[in-house]
């Protein structure tokens, strides 16, 4: 197996900088579109043979150094009792949002083997077929809470913030429930054989540092301590580069970076004891190949002093991205970082 990604996670020397791309399996790939034209997104997530196939697509096409399980952060949310749908136009919709204490008591305990057997089966198939490490993942408790409270994506997250400020004890009970769910769900993925895990905190950036500390960070810390030393743990808090001093306190082995901070500044903040992942603006892939290459060169040289560096975009690849540009990006990372 190509273990360059895992070596970089551990901060060991590598021949070149490993790369993968958030949302690397998805709508920008015609091969994915073809499958999606005959199967809806949730059914795809729940059909192991096909979920495994789309997980492998970007490994073959882009030559990335890691695969990420094809699924969604809302899968375990559905498993504990939320009614979810993925709308083509509106994104995820949750029909029974959590707005009061009664709703939280209705949430079930997750039993991953029974509730999400398709996830376990997909991992099993991938373990046999992949020649690169497999990344398992979960949403972070705060990000999952926003979807569960708002009922979908949101502009101002008013319901979430009302709950935080008006009924903090209730919010904390809710967050603990989600944290327990995430820990059980990730443990099952690790037991099934994923090589690393990523915790996606897509909405951490709507919080002030003091609120991030109080309402989000400690739950991530609890998840990280549950798995520290078992597999590498990546924590990606989007739009949180102004509070990396707090993000690094998560205890994660690798900190994911968005593109709103210079790599050198991020490393100065994080120190050289933790590896980093990132951080090309996904829209740069709409530029010419030489621009892409130049920006990648900047990131690679900026990451020179990191404990380890895994190249990625600063957020998910956009659906309109030319596949050729994504291929060129991965190729540039491999070429420009070749130290042999
Ligand atoms: O390739 C991969 O990265 C693995 C699969 C993956 C998906 N979602 C597939 C997906 C992963 C890791 C996720 C994580 C996820 N899901 C996040 C965290 C990362 C981030 O983007 O911040 C979030 C917030 C979600 C929730 C979600 N799922 C939204 C908001 C949407 C709609 C917007 C969109 O991009 O379509 C989804 C749908 C979704 N998840 C798709 C895919 C491939 C598109 C479904 C389709 O139409 O085919």
mmCIF file of C-alpha atoms and ligand atoms in Angstrom:
data_model
loop_
_atom_site.group_PDB
_atom_site.id
_atom_site.type_symbol
_atom_site.label_atom_id
_atom_site.label_comp_id
_atom_site.label_asym_id
_atom_site.label_seq_id
_atom_site.Cartn_x
_atom_site.Cartn_y
_atom_site.Cartn_z
ATOM 1 C CA UNK A 1 0.000 0.000 0.000
ATOM 2 C CA UNK A 2 1.096 3.585 -0.693
ATOM 3 C CA UNK A 3 1.585 4.797 2.891
ATOM 4 C CA UNK A 4 2.902 8.307 2.125
ATOM 5 C CA UNK A 5 -0.264 9.881 3.543
ATOM 6 C CA UNK A 6 0.021 7.987 6.840
ATOM 7 C CA UNK A 7 3.704 8.845 7.161
ATOM 8 C CA UNK A 8 2.937 12.536 6.709
ATOM 9 C CA UNK A 9 0.151 12.241 9.305
ATOM 10 C CA UNK A 10 2.695 10.913 11.781
ATOM 11 C CA UNK A 11 5.231 13.585 10.876
ATOM 12 C CA UNK A 12 7.666 11.103 9.316
ATOM 13 C CA UNK A 13 9.815 11.922 6.286
ATOM 14 C CA UNK A 14 8.212 11.253 2.905
ATOM 15 C CA UNK A 15 9.538 11.197 -0.674
ATOM 16 C CA UNK A 16 6.887 13.700 -1.728
ATOM 17 C CA UNK A 17 3.942 15.552 -0.201
ATOM 18 C CA UNK A 18 0.808 13.385 -0.222
ATOM 19 C CA UNK A 19 -2.416 14.886 -1.564
ATOM 20 C CA UNK A 20 -6.132 14.257 -1.377
ATOM 21 C CA UNK A 21 -9.064 16.575 -2.004
ATOM 22 C CA UNK A 22 -12.085 17.182 0.193
ATOM 23 C CA UNK A 23 -15.221 16.056 -1.676
ATOM 24 C CA UNK A 24 -12.966 14.293 -4.184
ATOM 25 C CA UNK A 25 -15.787 11.886 -5.017
ATOM 26 C CA UNK A 26 -18.555 14.056 -6.368
ATOM 27 C CA UNK A 27 -20.399 15.988 -8.969
ATOM 28 C CA UNK A 28 -17.396 17.462 -10.808
ATOM 29 C CA UNK A 29 -16.595 13.919 -12.022
ATOM 30 C CA UNK A 30 -18.585 12.710 -15.064
ATOM 31 C CA UNK A 31 -18.102 9.148 -13.776
ATOM 32 C CA UNK A 32 -19.922 10.147 -10.545
ATOM 33 C CA UNK A 33 -22.646 12.015 -12.445
ATOM 34 C CA UNK A 34 -23.299 8.916 -14.496
ATOM 35 C CA UNK A 35 -23.979 6.835 -11.393
ATOM 36 C CA UNK A 36 -26.016 9.627 -9.773
ATOM 37 C CA UNK A 37 -28.256 9.872 -12.826
ATOM 38 C CA UNK A 38 -29.755 6.516 -11.910
ATOM 39 C CA UNK A 39 -29.587 6.553 -8.087
ATOM 40 C CA UNK A 40 -30.344 9.257 -5.516
ATOM 41 C CA UNK A 41 -27.663 10.435 -3.114
ATOM 42 C CA UNK A 42 -28.917 8.731 0.076
ATOM 43 C CA UNK A 43 -29.469 5.400 -1.683
ATOM 44 C CA UNK A 44 -25.956 5.705 -3.081
ATOM 45 C CA UNK A 45 -24.580 6.184 0.446
ATOM 46 C CA UNK A 46 -26.493 3.077 1.549
ATOM 47 C CA UNK A 47 -25.440 0.770 -1.307
ATOM 48 C CA UNK A 48 -21.953 -0.500 -0.369
ATOM 49 C CA UNK A 49 -20.881 -1.822 -3.763
ATOM 50 C CA UNK A 50 -21.627 1.515 -5.461
ATOM 51 C CA UNK A 51 -20.445 3.676 -2.542
ATOM 52 C CA UNK A 52 -17.136 1.795 -2.740
ATOM 53 C CA UNK A 53 -16.991 2.342 -6.501
ATOM 54 C CA UNK A 54 -17.399 6.126 -6.208
ATOM 55 C CA UNK A 55 -14.880 6.217 -3.337
ATOM 56 C CA UNK A 56 -12.311 4.649 -5.660
ATOM 57 C CA UNK A 57 -13.070 6.836 -8.711
ATOM 58 C CA UNK A 58 -10.924 9.822 -7.630
ATOM 59 C CA UNK A 59 -8.068 7.533 -6.571
ATOM 60 C CA UNK A 60 -7.881 6.192 -10.122
ATOM 61 C CA UNK A 61 -8.604 9.478 -11.890
ATOM 62 C CA UNK A 62 -6.691 12.027 -9.777
ATOM 63 C CA UNK A 63 -3.985 9.723 -8.368
ATOM 64 C CA UNK A 64 -4.567 11.030 -4.855
ATOM 65 C CA UNK A 65 -2.707 9.436 -1.944
ATOM 66 C CA UNK A 66 -5.759 8.705 0.225
ATOM 67 C CA UNK A 67 -9.398 7.764 -0.243
ATOM 68 C CA UNK A 68 -12.242 9.102 1.863
ATOM 69 C CA UNK A 69 -15.241 6.946 2.597
ATOM 70 C CA UNK A 70 -18.192 7.963 0.434
ATOM 71 C CA UNK A 71 -20.963 8.901 2.852
ATOM 72 C CA UNK A 72 -22.268 12.058 4.504
ATOM 73 C CA UNK A 73 -22.007 13.679 7.918
ATOM 74 C CA UNK A 74 -25.790 13.385 8.282
ATOM 75 C CA UNK A 75 -25.891 9.571 8.022
ATOM 76 C CA UNK A 76 -25.454 9.005 11.808
ATOM 77 C CA UNK A 77 -27.902 11.867 12.435
ATOM 78 C CA UNK A 78 -30.547 9.918 10.534
ATOM 79 C CA UNK A 79 -29.581 6.803 12.474
ATOM 80 C CA UNK A 80 -30.499 8.425 15.801
ATOM 81 C CA UNK A 81 -33.930 9.525 14.645
ATOM 82 C CA UNK A 82 -33.800 12.603 12.412
ATOM 83 C CA UNK A 83 -35.779 12.531 9.178
ATOM 84 C CA UNK A 84 -33.441 13.728 6.458
ATOM 85 C CA UNK A 85 -33.599 14.410 2.753
ATOM 86 C CA UNK A 86 -31.059 15.745 0.271
ATOM 87 C CA UNK A 87 -32.765 18.241 -1.986
ATOM 88 C CA UNK A 88 -31.066 19.058 -5.311
ATOM 89 C CA UNK A 89 -31.709 22.757 -4.836
ATOM 90 C CA UNK A 90 -31.668 23.297 -1.074
ATOM 91 C CA UNK A 91 -29.097 20.779 0.151
ATOM 92 C CA UNK A 92 -29.892 18.759 3.284
ATOM 93 C CA UNK A 93 -33.316 19.128 4.890
ATOM 94 C CA UNK A 94 -34.239 17.793 8.340
ATOM 95 C CA UNK A 95 -37.983 17.564 8.849
ATOM 96 C CA UNK A 96 -38.010 17.201 12.642
ATOM 97 C CA UNK A 97 -35.449 19.747 13.911
ATOM 98 C CA UNK A 98 -34.493 19.719 17.582
ATOM 99 C CA UNK A 99 -36.033 22.811 19.202
ATOM 100 C CA UNK A 100 -36.932 21.681 22.720
ATOM 101 C CA UNK A 101 -35.909 19.342 25.471
ATOM 102 C CA UNK A 102 -38.513 16.733 24.516
ATOM 103 C CA UNK A 103 -36.900 16.332 21.083
ATOM 104 C CA UNK A 104 -33.559 15.414 22.583
ATOM 105 C CA UNK A 105 -35.040 12.639 24.745
ATOM 106 C CA UNK A 106 -36.486 11.121 21.589
ATOM 107 C CA UNK A 107 -33.031 10.672 20.050
ATOM 108 C CA UNK A 108 -31.866 7.085 20.064
ATOM 109 C CA UNK A 109 -28.451 5.695 20.975
ATOM 110 C CA UNK A 110 -26.578 4.727 17.850
ATOM 111 C CA UNK A 111 -25.616 1.097 17.302
ATOM 112 C CA UNK A 112 -23.497 1.448 14.168
ATOM 113 C CA UNK A 113 -23.439 -2.249 13.248
ATOM 114 C CA UNK A 114 -27.257 -2.376 13.184
ATOM 115 C CA UNK A 115 -28.118 1.217 12.225
ATOM 116 C CA UNK A 116 -25.464 1.857 9.563
ATOM 117 C CA UNK A 117 -24.408 -1.625 8.398
ATOM 118 C CA UNK A 118 -23.890 -0.222 4.882
ATOM 119 C CA UNK A 119 -21.047 1.963 6.193
ATOM 120 C CA UNK A 120 -19.326 -1.039 7.743
ATOM 121 C CA UNK A 121 -19.801 -3.063 4.556
ATOM 122 C CA UNK A 122 -18.457 -0.234 2.354
ATOM 123 C CA UNK A 123 -15.322 -0.019 4.507
ATOM 124 C CA UNK A 124 -14.881 -3.801 4.280
ATOM 125 C CA UNK A 125 -15.034 -3.725 0.460
ATOM 126 C CA UNK A 126 -12.668 -0.739 0.316
ATOM 127 C CA UNK A 127 -10.123 -2.383 2.584
ATOM 128 C CA UNK A 128 -9.844 -5.162 0.018
ATOM 129 C CA UNK A 129 -9.731 -2.982 -3.077
ATOM 130 C CA UNK A 130 -7.773 0.153 -2.185
ATOM 131 C CA UNK A 131 -4.043 0.607 -2.601
ATOM 132 C CA UNK A 132 -4.055 3.855 -0.598
ATOM 133 C CA UNK A 133 -5.182 4.510 3.016
ATOM 134 C CA UNK A 134 -8.870 4.976 3.725
ATOM 135 C CA UNK A 135 -10.038 8.001 5.731
ATOM 136 C CA UNK A 136 -13.181 7.591 7.824
ATOM 137 C CA UNK A 137 -15.019 10.675 9.018
ATOM 138 C CA UNK A 138 -17.697 12.313 11.075
ATOM 139 C CA UNK A 139 -19.141 15.772 11.452
ATOM 140 C CA UNK A 140 -17.993 17.554 14.620
ATOM 141 C CA UNK A 141 -20.673 17.876 17.324
ATOM 142 C CA UNK A 142 -21.211 21.610 16.818
ATOM 143 C CA UNK A 143 -21.638 21.296 13.047
ATOM 144 C CA UNK A 144 -24.030 18.365 13.453
ATOM 145 C CA UNK A 145 -25.963 20.340 16.086
ATOM 146 C CA UNK A 146 -26.473 23.240 13.653
ATOM 147 C CA UNK A 147 -28.077 20.932 11.074
ATOM 148 C CA UNK A 148 -30.199 19.207 13.711
ATOM 149 C CA UNK A 149 -31.402 22.480 15.245
ATOM 150 C CA UNK A 150 -31.814 24.602 12.095
ATOM 151 C CA UNK A 151 -33.239 21.765 10.009
ATOM 152 C CA UNK A 152 -30.727 22.346 7.231
ATOM 153 C CA UNK A 153 -28.176 24.933 6.181
ATOM 154 C CA UNK A 154 -28.718 28.398 7.590
ATOM 155 C CA UNK A 155 -27.738 32.016 7.158
ATOM 156 C CA UNK A 156 -27.545 33.295 10.720
ATOM 157 C CA UNK A 157 -27.967 30.147 12.819
ATOM 158 C CA UNK A 158 -30.416 31.968 15.072
ATOM 159 C CA UNK A 159 -32.047 28.841 16.506
ATOM 160 C CA UNK A 160 -28.679 27.324 17.373
ATOM 161 C CA UNK A 161 -27.484 30.506 19.040
ATOM 162 C CA UNK A 162 -30.750 30.978 20.906
ATOM 163 C CA UNK A 163 -30.366 27.513 22.361
ATOM 164 C CA UNK A 164 -26.717 28.194 23.293
ATOM 165 C CA UNK A 165 -27.441 31.498 25.016
ATOM 166 C CA UNK A 166 -30.949 30.934 26.411
ATOM 167 C CA UNK A 167 -30.720 27.337 27.586
ATOM 168 C CA UNK A 168 -27.011 26.489 27.913
ATOM 169 C CA UNK A 169 -27.660 23.448 30.097
ATOM 170 C CA UNK A 170 -29.953 21.986 27.472
ATOM 171 C CA UNK A 171 -27.470 22.805 24.704
ATOM 172 C CA UNK A 172 -24.721 21.060 26.630
ATOM 173 C CA UNK A 173 -26.858 17.963 27.200
ATOM 174 C CA UNK A 174 -27.636 17.917 23.478
ATOM 175 C CA UNK A 175 -23.952 18.300 22.544
ATOM 176 C CA UNK A 176 -23.000 15.462 24.880
ATOM 177 C CA UNK A 177 -25.577 13.237 23.235
ATOM 178 C CA UNK A 178 -24.156 14.045 19.777
ATOM 179 C CA UNK A 179 -20.601 13.534 21.042
ATOM 180 C CA UNK A 180 -21.496 10.048 22.327
ATOM 181 C CA UNK A 181 -23.020 9.290 18.918
ATOM 182 C CA UNK A 182 -19.910 10.480 17.060
ATOM 183 C CA UNK A 183 -17.598 8.443 19.304
ATOM 184 C CA UNK A 184 -19.588 5.211 18.783
ATOM 185 C CA UNK A 185 -19.841 5.856 15.060
ATOM 186 C CA UNK A 186 -16.113 6.580 14.612
ATOM 187 C CA UNK A 187 -15.163 3.631 16.826
ATOM 188 C CA UNK A 188 -17.128 1.326 14.532
ATOM 189 C CA UNK A 189 -15.354 2.758 11.471
ATOM 190 C CA UNK A 190 -11.954 2.275 13.131
ATOM 191 C CA UNK A 191 -12.836 -1.287 14.185
ATOM 192 C CA UNK A 192 -13.776 -1.986 10.575
ATOM 193 C CA UNK A 193 -10.358 -0.763 9.435
ATOM 194 C CA UNK A 194 -10.234 2.905 8.391
ATOM 195 C CA UNK A 195 -6.619 4.114 8.592
ATOM 196 C CA UNK A 196 -7.295 7.679 9.750
ATOM 197 C CA UNK A 197 -10.268 9.848 10.672
ATOM 198 C CA UNK A 198 -11.274 13.402 9.842
ATOM 199 C CA UNK A 199 -13.655 15.456 11.971
ATOM 200 C CA UNK A 200 -15.438 18.063 9.820
ATOM 201 C CA UNK A 201 -16.383 21.242 11.710
ATOM 202 C CA UNK A 202 -17.811 23.118 8.737
ATOM 203 C CA UNK A 203 -19.654 25.707 10.817
ATOM 204 C CA UNK A 204 -17.144 26.333 13.629
ATOM 205 C CA UNK A 205 -16.398 29.681 11.956
ATOM 206 C CA UNK A 206 -19.792 31.163 12.842
ATOM 207 C CA UNK A 207 -18.672 31.243 16.489
ATOM 208 C CA UNK A 208 -16.592 33.870 18.249
ATOM 209 C CA UNK A 209 -13.450 32.448 19.861
ATOM 210 C CA UNK A 210 -15.011 32.618 23.326
ATOM 211 C CA UNK A 211 -18.105 30.738 22.154
ATOM 212 C CA UNK A 212 -16.040 28.219 20.174
ATOM 213 C CA UNK A 213 -14.181 27.515 23.414
ATOM 214 C CA UNK A 214 -17.303 27.194 25.457
ATOM 215 C CA UNK A 215 -19.766 25.519 23.056
ATOM 216 C CA UNK A 216 -17.725 23.455 20.602
ATOM 217 C CA UNK A 217 -14.103 22.721 21.487
ATOM 218 C CA UNK A 218 -14.460 20.535 24.573
ATOM 219 C CA UNK A 219 -16.663 18.048 22.690
ATOM 220 C CA UNK A 220 -14.061 17.725 19.939
ATOM 221 C CA UNK A 221 -11.435 17.207 22.644
ATOM 222 C CA UNK A 222 -13.501 14.354 24.080
ATOM 223 C CA UNK A 223 -13.669 12.668 20.653
ATOM 224 C CA UNK A 224 -9.940 13.136 20.057
ATOM 225 C CA UNK A 225 -9.040 11.651 23.453
ATOM 226 C CA UNK A 226 -11.166 8.599 22.683
ATOM 227 C CA UNK A 227 -8.990 7.749 19.663
ATOM 228 C CA UNK A 228 -5.611 9.376 20.345
ATOM 229 C CA UNK A 229 -2.812 6.986 19.418
ATOM 230 C CA UNK A 230 -5.132 4.545 17.633
ATOM 231 C CA UNK A 231 -5.298 6.214 14.207
ATOM 232 C CA UNK A 232 -4.236 9.685 13.014
ATOM 233 C CA UNK A 233 -6.942 12.259 13.719
ATOM 234 C CA UNK A 234 -7.495 15.254 11.418
ATOM 235 C CA UNK A 235 -9.587 18.164 12.728
ATOM 236 C CA UNK A 236 -10.831 20.570 10.070
ATOM 237 C CA UNK A 237 -12.608 23.646 11.405
ATOM 238 C CA UNK A 238 -13.662 25.727 8.412
ATOM 239 C CA UNK A 239 -13.416 29.530 8.618
ATOM 240 C CA UNK A 240 -11.586 29.259 11.911
ATOM 241 C CA UNK A 241 -8.131 30.490 10.968
ATOM 242 C CA UNK A 242 -8.523 33.479 13.313
ATOM 243 C CA UNK A 243 -8.688 31.056 16.254
ATOM 244 C CA UNK A 244 -6.080 28.421 15.401
ATOM 245 C CA UNK A 245 -4.667 28.866 18.907
ATOM 246 C CA UNK A 246 -7.925 27.230 20.106
ATOM 247 C CA UNK A 247 -8.320 24.795 17.209
ATOM 248 C CA UNK A 248 -4.915 23.293 17.987
ATOM 249 C CA UNK A 249 -6.090 22.620 21.556
ATOM 250 C CA UNK A 250 -8.397 19.978 20.081
ATOM 251 C CA UNK A 251 -5.466 17.601 20.495
ATOM 252 C CA UNK A 252 -5.768 16.394 16.886
ATOM 253 C CA UNK A 253 -2.642 15.068 15.149
ATOM 254 C CA UNK A 254 -3.321 17.073 11.990
ATOM 255 C CA UNK A 255 -5.027 20.465 11.684
ATOM 256 C CA UNK A 256 -6.938 21.129 8.468
ATOM 257 C CA UNK A 257 -6.573 24.675 7.138
ATOM 258 C CA UNK A 258 -8.841 26.734 4.912
ATOM 259 C CA UNK A 259 -7.311 29.242 2.477
ATOM 260 C CA UNK A 260 -7.888 32.407 4.522
ATOM 261 C CA UNK A 261 -4.489 32.117 6.177
ATOM 262 C CA UNK A 262 -0.968 31.928 4.744
ATOM 263 C CA UNK A 263 0.547 28.496 5.345
ATOM 264 C CA UNK A 264 3.603 30.037 7.053
ATOM 265 C CA UNK A 265 1.414 32.074 9.422
ATOM 266 C CA UNK A 266 -0.653 28.991 10.238
ATOM 267 C CA UNK A 267 2.446 26.992 11.089
ATOM 268 C CA UNK A 268 3.779 29.789 13.217
ATOM 269 C CA UNK A 269 0.511 29.697 15.173
ATOM 270 C CA UNK A 270 0.223 25.900 15.377
ATOM 271 C CA UNK A 271 3.911 25.192 15.956
ATOM 272 C CA UNK A 272 5.947 22.328 14.546
ATOM 273 C CA UNK A 273 4.528 19.665 16.840
ATOM 274 C CA UNK A 274 1.316 19.134 14.852
ATOM 275 C CA UNK A 275 0.969 18.259 11.151
ATOM 276 C CA UNK A 276 -1.138 20.400 8.809
ATOM 277 C CA UNK A 277 -3.436 19.756 5.878
ATOM 278 C CA UNK A 278 -4.430 22.217 3.172
ATOM 279 C CA UNK A 279 -4.888 24.843 1.937
ATOM 280 C CA UNK A 280 -5.466 25.851 -1.699
ATOM 281 C CA UNK A 281 -8.535 28.001 -2.424
ATOM 282 C CA UNK A 282 -10.816 25.571 -4.350
ATOM 283 C CA UNK A 283 -11.538 28.325 -6.899
ATOM 284 C CA UNK A 284 -7.881 28.469 -7.949
ATOM 285 C CA UNK A 285 -8.723 25.302 -9.911
ATOM 286 C CA UNK A 286 -10.654 27.580 -12.298
ATOM 287 C CA UNK A 287 -7.374 29.319 -13.158
ATOM 288 C CA UNK A 288 -4.789 28.319 -15.753
ATOM 289 C CA UNK A 289 -2.464 25.378 -15.064
ATOM 290 C CA UNK A 290 0.566 27.610 -14.447
ATOM 291 C CA UNK A 291 -1.356 29.662 -11.892
ATOM 292 C CA UNK A 292 -2.433 26.472 -10.114
ATOM 293 C CA UNK A 293 1.157 25.295 -10.116
ATOM 294 C CA UNK A 294 2.466 28.598 -8.779
ATOM 295 C CA UNK A 295 -0.024 28.681 -5.914
ATOM 296 C CA UNK A 296 0.764 25.086 -5.027
ATOM 297 C CA UNK A 297 4.495 25.837 -5.016
ATOM 298 C CA UNK A 298 3.788 28.633 -2.537
ATOM 299 C CA UNK A 299 1.862 26.344 -0.219
ATOM 300 C CA UNK A 300 4.486 23.601 -0.376
ATOM 301 C CA UNK A 301 7.308 25.971 0.445
ATOM 302 C CA UNK A 302 5.214 27.615 3.173
ATOM 303 C CA UNK A 303 4.733 24.194 4.769
ATOM 304 C CA UNK A 304 8.453 23.385 4.823
ATOM 305 C CA UNK A 305 8.736 23.754 8.600
ATOM 306 C CA UNK A 306 5.555 21.865 9.480
ATOM 307 C CA UNK A 307 5.793 18.616 11.395
ATOM 308 C CA UNK A 308 4.085 17.031 8.393
ATOM 309 C CA UNK A 309 2.104 18.371 5.449
ATOM 310 C CA UNK A 310 -0.766 16.792 3.560
ATOM 311 C CA UNK A 311 -1.843 18.796 0.548
ATOM 312 C CA UNK A 312 -5.590 19.480 0.194
ATOM 313 C CA UNK A 313 -7.910 22.252 -0.850
ATOM 314 C CA UNK A 314 -9.078 24.676 1.827
ATOM 315 C CA UNK A 315 -12.634 23.287 1.499
ATOM 316 C CA UNK A 316 -14.507 20.903 -0.772
ATOM 317 C CA UNK A 317 -13.875 20.874 -4.515
ATOM 318 C CA UNK A 318 -16.583 22.818 -6.353
ATOM 319 C CA UNK A 319 -18.984 20.938 -8.655
ATOM 320 C CA UNK A 320 -18.074 23.103 -11.691
ATOM 321 C CA UNK A 321 -14.319 22.360 -11.413
ATOM 322 C CA UNK A 322 -12.637 21.060 -14.592
ATOM 323 C CA UNK A 323 -11.417 17.523 -13.876
ATOM 324 C CA UNK A 324 -8.217 18.296 -15.810
ATOM 325 C CA UNK A 325 -7.357 21.003 -13.290
ATOM 326 C CA UNK A 326 -7.845 18.683 -10.331
ATOM 327 C CA UNK A 327 -5.587 16.111 -12.010
ATOM 328 C CA UNK A 328 -3.000 18.822 -12.726
ATOM 329 C CA UNK A 329 -3.101 20.000 -9.106
ATOM 330 C CA UNK A 330 -2.325 16.568 -7.672
ATOM 331 C CA UNK A 331 0.384 16.072 -10.305
ATOM 332 C CA UNK A 332 1.956 19.429 -9.419
ATOM 333 C CA UNK A 333 2.009 18.576 -5.709
ATOM 334 C CA UNK A 334 3.780 15.309 -6.444
ATOM 335 C CA UNK A 335 6.286 16.863 -8.859
ATOM 336 C CA UNK A 336 7.089 20.022 -6.951
ATOM 337 C CA UNK A 337 7.558 18.246 -3.645
ATOM 338 C CA UNK A 338 9.672 15.408 -5.050
ATOM 339 C CA UNK A 339 12.754 15.373 -2.838
ATOM 340 C CA UNK A 340 14.329 12.195 -4.189
HETATM 341 O O1 LIG B 1 -15.509 12.741 -1.325
HETATM 342 C C1 LIG B 1 -15.761 13.009 -0.136
HETATM 343 O O2 LIG B 1 -15.344 14.027 0.441
HETATM 344 C C2 LIG B 1 -16.526 11.998 0.686
HETATM 345 C C3 LIG B 1 -17.907 12.185 0.844
HETATM 346 C C4 LIG B 1 -18.506 13.352 1.596
HETATM 347 C C5 LIG B 1 -19.752 13.940 1.221
HETATM 348 N N1 LIG B 1 -20.111 14.848 2.168
HETATM 349 C C6 LIG B 1 -20.512 13.569 0.024
HETATM 350 C C7 LIG B 1 -21.564 14.460 -0.467
HETATM 351 C C8 LIG B 1 -18.100 14.001 2.777
HETATM 352 C C9 LIG B 1 -16.833 13.812 3.582
HETATM 353 C C10 LIG B 1 -19.140 14.929 3.122
HETATM 354 C C11 LIG B 1 -19.106 15.761 4.332
HETATM 355 C C12 LIG B 1 -20.146 16.790 4.518
HETATM 356 N N2 LIG B 1 -21.466 16.710 4.228
HETATM 357 C C13 LIG B 1 -19.917 18.037 5.131
HETATM 358 C C14 LIG B 1 -18.585 18.499 5.690
HETATM 359 C C15 LIG B 1 -17.685 19.027 4.646
HETATM 360 C C16 LIG B 1 -18.062 20.392 4.125
HETATM 361 O O3 LIG B 1 -18.359 20.457 2.922
HETATM 362 O O4 LIG B 1 -18.023 21.356 4.885
HETATM 363 C C17 LIG B 1 -21.136 18.728 5.168
HETATM 364 C C18 LIG B 1 -21.363 20.114 5.736
HETATM 365 C C19 LIG B 1 -22.119 17.873 4.610
HETATM 366 C C20 LIG B 1 -23.576 18.149 4.452
HETATM 367 C C21 LIG B 1 -23.967 18.201 3.042
HETATM 368 N N3 LIG B 1 -24.033 17.099 2.212
HETATM 369 C C22 LIG B 1 -24.380 19.323 2.289
HETATM 370 C C23 LIG B 1 -24.443 20.750 2.822
HETATM 371 C C24 LIG B 1 -24.692 18.869 1.003
HETATM 372 C C25 LIG B 1 -25.315 19.670 -0.102
HETATM 373 C C26 LIG B 1 -24.370 20.569 -0.767
HETATM 374 C C27 LIG B 1 -23.607 19.839 -1.811
HETATM 375 O O5 LIG B 1 -22.390 19.965 -1.873
HETATM 376 O O6 LIG B 1 -24.280 19.165 -2.616
HETATM 377 C C28 LIG B 1 -24.424 17.471 0.961
HETATM 378 C C29 LIG B 1 -24.574 16.568 -0.202
HETATM 379 C C30 LIG B 1 -23.376 15.780 -0.598
HETATM 380 N N4 LIG B 1 -22.508 15.141 0.246
HETATM 381 C C31 LIG B 1 -22.964 15.489 -1.932
HETATM 382 C C32 LIG B 1 -21.845 14.661 -1.854
HETATM 383 C C33 LIG B 1 -21.082 14.042 -2.993
HETATM 384 C C34 LIG B 1 -23.683 15.933 -3.204
HETATM 385 C C35 LIG B 1 -24.787 14.968 -3.461
HETATM 386 C C36 LIG B 1 -25.153 14.866 -4.892
HETATM 387 O O7 LIG B 1 -25.963 15.675 -5.339
HETATM 388 O O8 LIG B 1 -24.648 13.956 -5.560
#
